[in-house]
Amino acid sequence: QIVTNAGDAELQGMDFNLAFQATEGLSLGISGAYYDTEFVSIKGASENPTVNGSLGKPIGNVPKFTGTAGISSDFNLTSSIPGFIRLDYSHKGRANVAPVGSLKKPWSYPEQSAVMQMLDLSSGLELNQWSIGFFVDNLLNERENSSPDPIPSLATHPKPRTVGISIGISFD
């Protein structure tokens, strides 16, 4: 089996990252990216009806927009026990799984991934060299296909809501 690149593509876009220290113990952050992608040449397109028609279409599995936002607060539970609490939100826009209109039947799965919106929460305390934390990943329990596949068991999903405790020690 020989594996090669599909052809040539162009990608234009921008990304940004802003961080702001609102007060001594409060931090805010936001980041995002926008991408415009396109196949400009396809190897063997004239011989392969599956990829014929992909020229000028977006690259698969690249969302047009992604973004994150977070807020973090540092505090002192007591004069000797510092702590923090953090909330993070992330958004991943739809991505074409293959160039729209390029998949020929009998494919029976969506040509685009679902929009993903994730929310994570964490908090923690430091006790001398010890740290203890609590976290909830995927607080909203988002379970949509993040990249559909013709075989449902191979479709990518985010991990389910996960609640946990972390314990650490520093050997400074």
mmCIF file of C-alpha atoms in Angstrom:
data_model
loop_
_atom_site.group_PDB
_atom_site.id
_atom_site.type_symbol
_atom_site.label_atom_id
_atom_site.label_comp_id
_atom_site.label_asym_id
_atom_site.label_seq_id
_atom_site.Cartn_x
_atom_site.Cartn_y
_atom_site.Cartn_z
ATOM 1 C CA GLN A 1 0.000 0.000 0.000
ATOM 2 C CA ILE A 2 1.305 3.435 -0.932
ATOM 3 C CA VAL A 3 0.155 6.472 1.019
ATOM 4 C CA THR A 4 0.660 9.959 -0.425
ATOM 5 C CA ASN A 5 -0.715 13.427 0.101
ATOM 6 C CA ALA A 6 -4.074 14.126 -1.533
ATOM 7 C CA GLY A 7 -2.749 17.167 -3.345
ATOM 8 C CA ASP A 8 -2.237 20.813 -2.494
ATOM 9 C CA ALA A 9 -4.281 23.008 -0.209
ATOM 10 C CA GLU A 10 -4.325 26.597 0.964
ATOM 11 C CA LEU A 11 -5.026 27.708 4.486
ATOM 12 C CA GLN A 12 -5.615 31.298 5.512
ATOM 13 C CA GLY A 13 -6.691 32.457 8.904
ATOM 14 C CA MET A 14 -5.862 34.125 12.122
ATOM 15 C CA ASP A 15 -5.667 33.331 15.785
ATOM 16 C CA PHE A 16 -5.516 35.430 18.908
ATOM 17 C CA ASN A 17 -4.898 35.101 22.611
ATOM 18 C CA LEU A 18 -5.738 37.727 25.219
ATOM 19 C CA ALA A 19 -5.017 37.479 28.950
ATOM 20 C CA PHE A 20 -6.081 40.022 31.531
ATOM 21 C CA GLN A 21 -5.250 40.296 35.222
ATOM 22 C CA ALA A 22 -8.474 41.980 36.430
ATOM 23 C CA THR A 23 -7.446 42.152 40.089
ATOM 24 C CA GLU A 24 -4.665 40.677 42.190
ATOM 25 C CA GLY A 25 -6.449 37.310 42.403
ATOM 26 C CA LEU A 26 -8.664 37.326 39.296
ATOM 27 C CA SER A 27 -7.439 36.377 35.801
ATOM 28 C CA LEU A 28 -9.450 36.293 32.590
ATOM 29 C CA GLY A 29 -8.439 34.865 29.247
ATOM 30 C CA ILE A 30 -9.868 34.391 25.782
ATOM 31 C CA SER A 31 -8.446 32.878 22.622
ATOM 32 C CA GLY A 32 -9.756 31.928 19.233
ATOM 33 C CA ALA A 33 -8.915 30.984 15.692
ATOM 34 C CA TYR A 34 -10.577 31.287 12.306
ATOM 35 C CA TYR A 35 -9.434 29.210 9.320
ATOM 36 C CA ASP A 36 -10.445 29.246 5.678
ATOM 37 C CA THR A 37 -9.113 26.164 3.893
ATOM 38 C CA GLU A 38 -9.401 24.947 0.331
ATOM 39 C CA PHE A 39 -8.072 22.168 -1.883
ATOM 40 C CA VAL A 40 -6.291 23.823 -4.819
ATOM 41 C CA SER A 41 -5.213 20.615 -6.578
ATOM 42 C CA ILE A 42 -6.129 16.954 -6.124
ATOM 43 C CA LYS A 43 -3.853 14.134 -7.270
ATOM 44 C CA GLY A 44 -5.703 11.710 -9.515
ATOM 45 C CA ALA A 45 -9.001 13.614 -9.328
ATOM 46 C CA SER A 46 -9.844 12.876 -12.955
ATOM 47 C CA GLU A 47 -9.460 9.116 -12.405
ATOM 48 C CA ASN A 48 -11.153 8.962 -9.006
ATOM 49 C CA PRO A 49 -14.843 9.909 -8.854
ATOM 50 C CA THR A 50 -14.758 9.908 -5.021
ATOM 51 C CA VAL A 51 -12.472 12.934 -4.892
ATOM 52 C CA ASN A 52 -13.573 14.512 -8.153
ATOM 53 C CA GLY A 53 -15.452 17.656 -7.187
ATOM 54 C CA SER A 54 -13.286 18.259 -4.089
ATOM 55 C CA LEU A 55 -11.320 21.036 -5.772
ATOM 56 C CA GLY A 56 -12.113 24.350 -4.077
ATOM 57 C CA LYS A 57 -13.760 22.589 -1.105
ATOM 58 C CA PRO A 58 -12.584 22.854 2.543
ATOM 59 C CA ILE A 59 -10.002 20.458 3.968
ATOM 60 C CA GLY A 60 -11.539 17.693 6.097
ATOM 61 C CA ASN A 61 -11.514 17.870 9.911
ATOM 62 C CA VAL A 62 -10.491 21.542 10.098
ATOM 63 C CA PRO A 63 -13.143 23.669 11.858
ATOM 64 C CA LYS A 64 -13.635 27.232 10.626
ATOM 65 C CA PHE A 65 -13.717 28.550 14.198
ATOM 66 C CA THR A 66 -12.382 27.474 17.584
ATOM 67 C CA GLY A 67 -12.385 29.466 20.790
ATOM 68 C CA THR A 68 -11.750 29.275 24.509
ATOM 69 C CA ALA A 69 -12.487 31.476 27.507
ATOM 70 C CA GLY A 70 -11.415 31.070 31.087
ATOM 71 C CA ILE A 71 -11.641 32.715 34.447
ATOM 72 C CA SER A 72 -9.443 31.919 37.420
ATOM 73 C CA SER A 73 -9.541 33.196 40.978
ATOM 74 C CA ASP A 74 -6.763 32.793 43.518
ATOM 75 C CA PHE A 75 -7.712 33.138 47.183
ATOM 76 C CA ASN A 76 -6.535 32.349 50.680
ATOM 77 C CA LEU A 77 -8.694 29.918 52.627
ATOM 78 C CA THR A 78 -6.625 30.890 55.682
ATOM 79 C CA SER A 79 -3.433 32.926 55.991
ATOM 80 C CA SER A 80 -1.388 29.768 55.330
ATOM 81 C CA ILE A 81 -3.649 27.856 52.890
ATOM 82 C CA PRO A 82 -3.805 29.370 49.390
ATOM 83 C CA GLY A 83 -6.316 28.071 46.875
ATOM 84 C CA PHE A 84 -7.773 28.617 43.437
ATOM 85 C CA ILE A 85 -10.906 27.998 41.416
ATOM 86 C CA ARG A 86 -10.972 27.943 37.602
ATOM 87 C CA LEU A 87 -13.717 27.669 34.971
ATOM 88 C CA ASP A 88 -12.845 27.042 31.294
ATOM 89 C CA TYR A 89 -15.123 27.020 28.253
ATOM 90 C CA SER A 90 -14.115 25.788 24.805
ATOM 91 C CA HIS A 91 -15.933 25.839 21.474
ATOM 92 C CA LYS A 92 -15.030 23.931 18.315
ATOM 93 C CA GLY A 93 -17.098 24.739 15.249
ATOM 94 C CA ARG A 94 -18.269 22.284 12.635
ATOM 95 C CA ALA A 95 -15.600 20.672 10.510
ATOM 96 C CA ASN A 96 -16.104 18.886 7.217
ATOM 97 C CA VAL A 97 -15.288 15.235 7.592
ATOM 98 C CA ALA A 98 -14.684 15.145 3.843
ATOM 99 C CA PRO A 99 -15.241 17.773 1.184
ATOM 100 C CA VAL A 100 -18.991 18.490 1.191
ATOM 101 C CA GLY A 101 -20.692 16.633 -1.642
ATOM 102 C CA SER A 102 -17.663 14.420 -2.347
ATOM 103 C CA LEU A 103 -18.944 11.333 -0.522
ATOM 104 C CA LYS A 104 -20.894 9.012 -2.745
ATOM 105 C CA LYS A 105 -23.666 6.825 -1.387
ATOM 106 C CA PRO A 106 -23.952 4.272 0.267
ATOM 107 C CA TRP A 107 -22.245 6.447 2.919
ATOM 108 C CA SER A 108 -24.856 7.185 5.542
ATOM 109 C CA TYR A 109 -23.130 9.459 8.032
ATOM 110 C CA PRO A 110 -22.949 13.220 8.370
ATOM 111 C CA GLU A 111 -20.431 15.085 6.232
ATOM 112 C CA GLN A 112 -19.758 17.498 9.115
ATOM 113 C CA SER A 113 -18.795 17.047 12.737
ATOM 114 C CA ALA A 114 -20.986 18.384 15.500
ATOM 115 C CA VAL A 115 -20.318 21.711 17.202
ATOM 116 C CA MET A 116 -18.480 20.951 20.437
ATOM 117 C CA GLN A 117 -18.929 23.061 23.580
ATOM 118 C CA MET A 118 -17.028 21.965 26.646
ATOM 119 C CA LEU A 119 -16.997 23.340 30.177
ATOM 120 C CA ASP A 120 -14.367 22.344 32.765
ATOM 121 C CA LEU A 121 -14.170 23.302 36.439
ATOM 122 C CA SER A 122 -11.276 22.856 38.833
ATOM 123 C CA SER A 123 -10.296 24.033 42.291
ATOM 124 C CA GLY A 124 -7.525 23.298 44.711
ATOM 125 C CA LEU A 125 -5.691 24.091 47.928
ATOM 126 C CA GLU A 126 -2.017 24.006 48.940
ATOM 127 C CA LEU A 127 -1.063 22.702 52.370
ATOM 128 C CA ASN A 128 2.700 23.091 52.888
ATOM 129 C CA GLN A 129 4.266 20.791 50.262
ATOM 130 C CA TRP A 130 0.935 19.038 49.619
ATOM 131 C CA SER A 131 -1.776 20.041 47.170
ATOM 132 C CA ILE A 132 -5.292 18.719 46.865
ATOM 133 C CA GLY A 133 -7.682 19.505 44.053
ATOM 134 C CA PHE A 134 -11.148 18.791 42.774
ATOM 135 C CA PHE A 135 -12.095 18.809 39.100
ATOM 136 C CA VAL A 136 -15.008 18.200 36.757
ATOM 137 C CA ASP A 137 -14.063 17.753 33.103
ATOM 138 C CA ASN A 138 -16.823 18.013 30.488
ATOM 139 C CA LEU A 139 -19.263 19.458 33.024
ATOM 140 C CA LEU A 140 -22.041 19.606 30.372
ATOM 141 C CA ASN A 141 -21.427 15.941 29.436
ATOM 142 C CA GLU A 142 -21.049 16.794 25.720
ATOM 143 C CA ARG A 143 -21.135 13.503 23.794
ATOM 144 C CA GLU A 144 -21.654 14.465 20.135
ATOM 145 C CA ASN A 145 -19.426 13.038 17.421
ATOM 146 C CA SER A 146 -16.398 15.275 17.166
ATOM 147 C CA SER A 147 -15.390 13.563 13.916
ATOM 148 C CA PRO A 148 -18.014 11.239 12.426
ATOM 149 C CA ASP A 149 -16.911 8.005 10.831
ATOM 150 C CA PRO A 150 -18.816 5.595 8.566
ATOM 151 C CA ILE A 151 -18.321 2.958 11.265
ATOM 152 C CA PRO A 152 -20.132 4.372 14.352
ATOM 153 C CA SER A 153 -17.836 2.630 16.826
ATOM 154 C CA LEU A 154 -14.862 4.467 15.283
ATOM 155 C CA ALA A 155 -16.403 7.944 15.556
ATOM 156 C CA THR A 156 -14.523 10.197 17.972
ATOM 157 C CA HIS A 157 -16.388 11.394 21.065
ATOM 158 C CA PRO A 158 -15.178 13.509 23.968
ATOM 159 C CA LYS A 159 -14.713 11.630 27.205
ATOM 160 C CA PRO A 160 -17.852 11.668 29.364
ATOM 161 C CA ARG A 161 -18.219 13.954 32.373
ATOM 162 C CA THR A 162 -15.355 13.091 34.687
ATOM 163 C CA VAL A 163 -15.267 14.053 38.367
ATOM 164 C CA GLY A 164 -12.102 13.584 40.332
ATOM 165 C CA ILE A 165 -9.711 14.501 43.090
ATOM 166 C CA SER A 166 -6.031 15.137 42.596
ATOM 167 C CA ILE A 167 -3.381 14.924 45.310
ATOM 168 C CA GLY A 168 0.205 16.059 44.842
ATOM 169 C CA ILE A 169 3.414 16.555 46.758
ATOM 170 C CA SER A 170 6.290 18.909 46.002
ATOM 171 C CA PHE A 171 9.828 17.796 46.874
ATOM 172 C CA ASP A 172 11.398 21.287 46.854
#
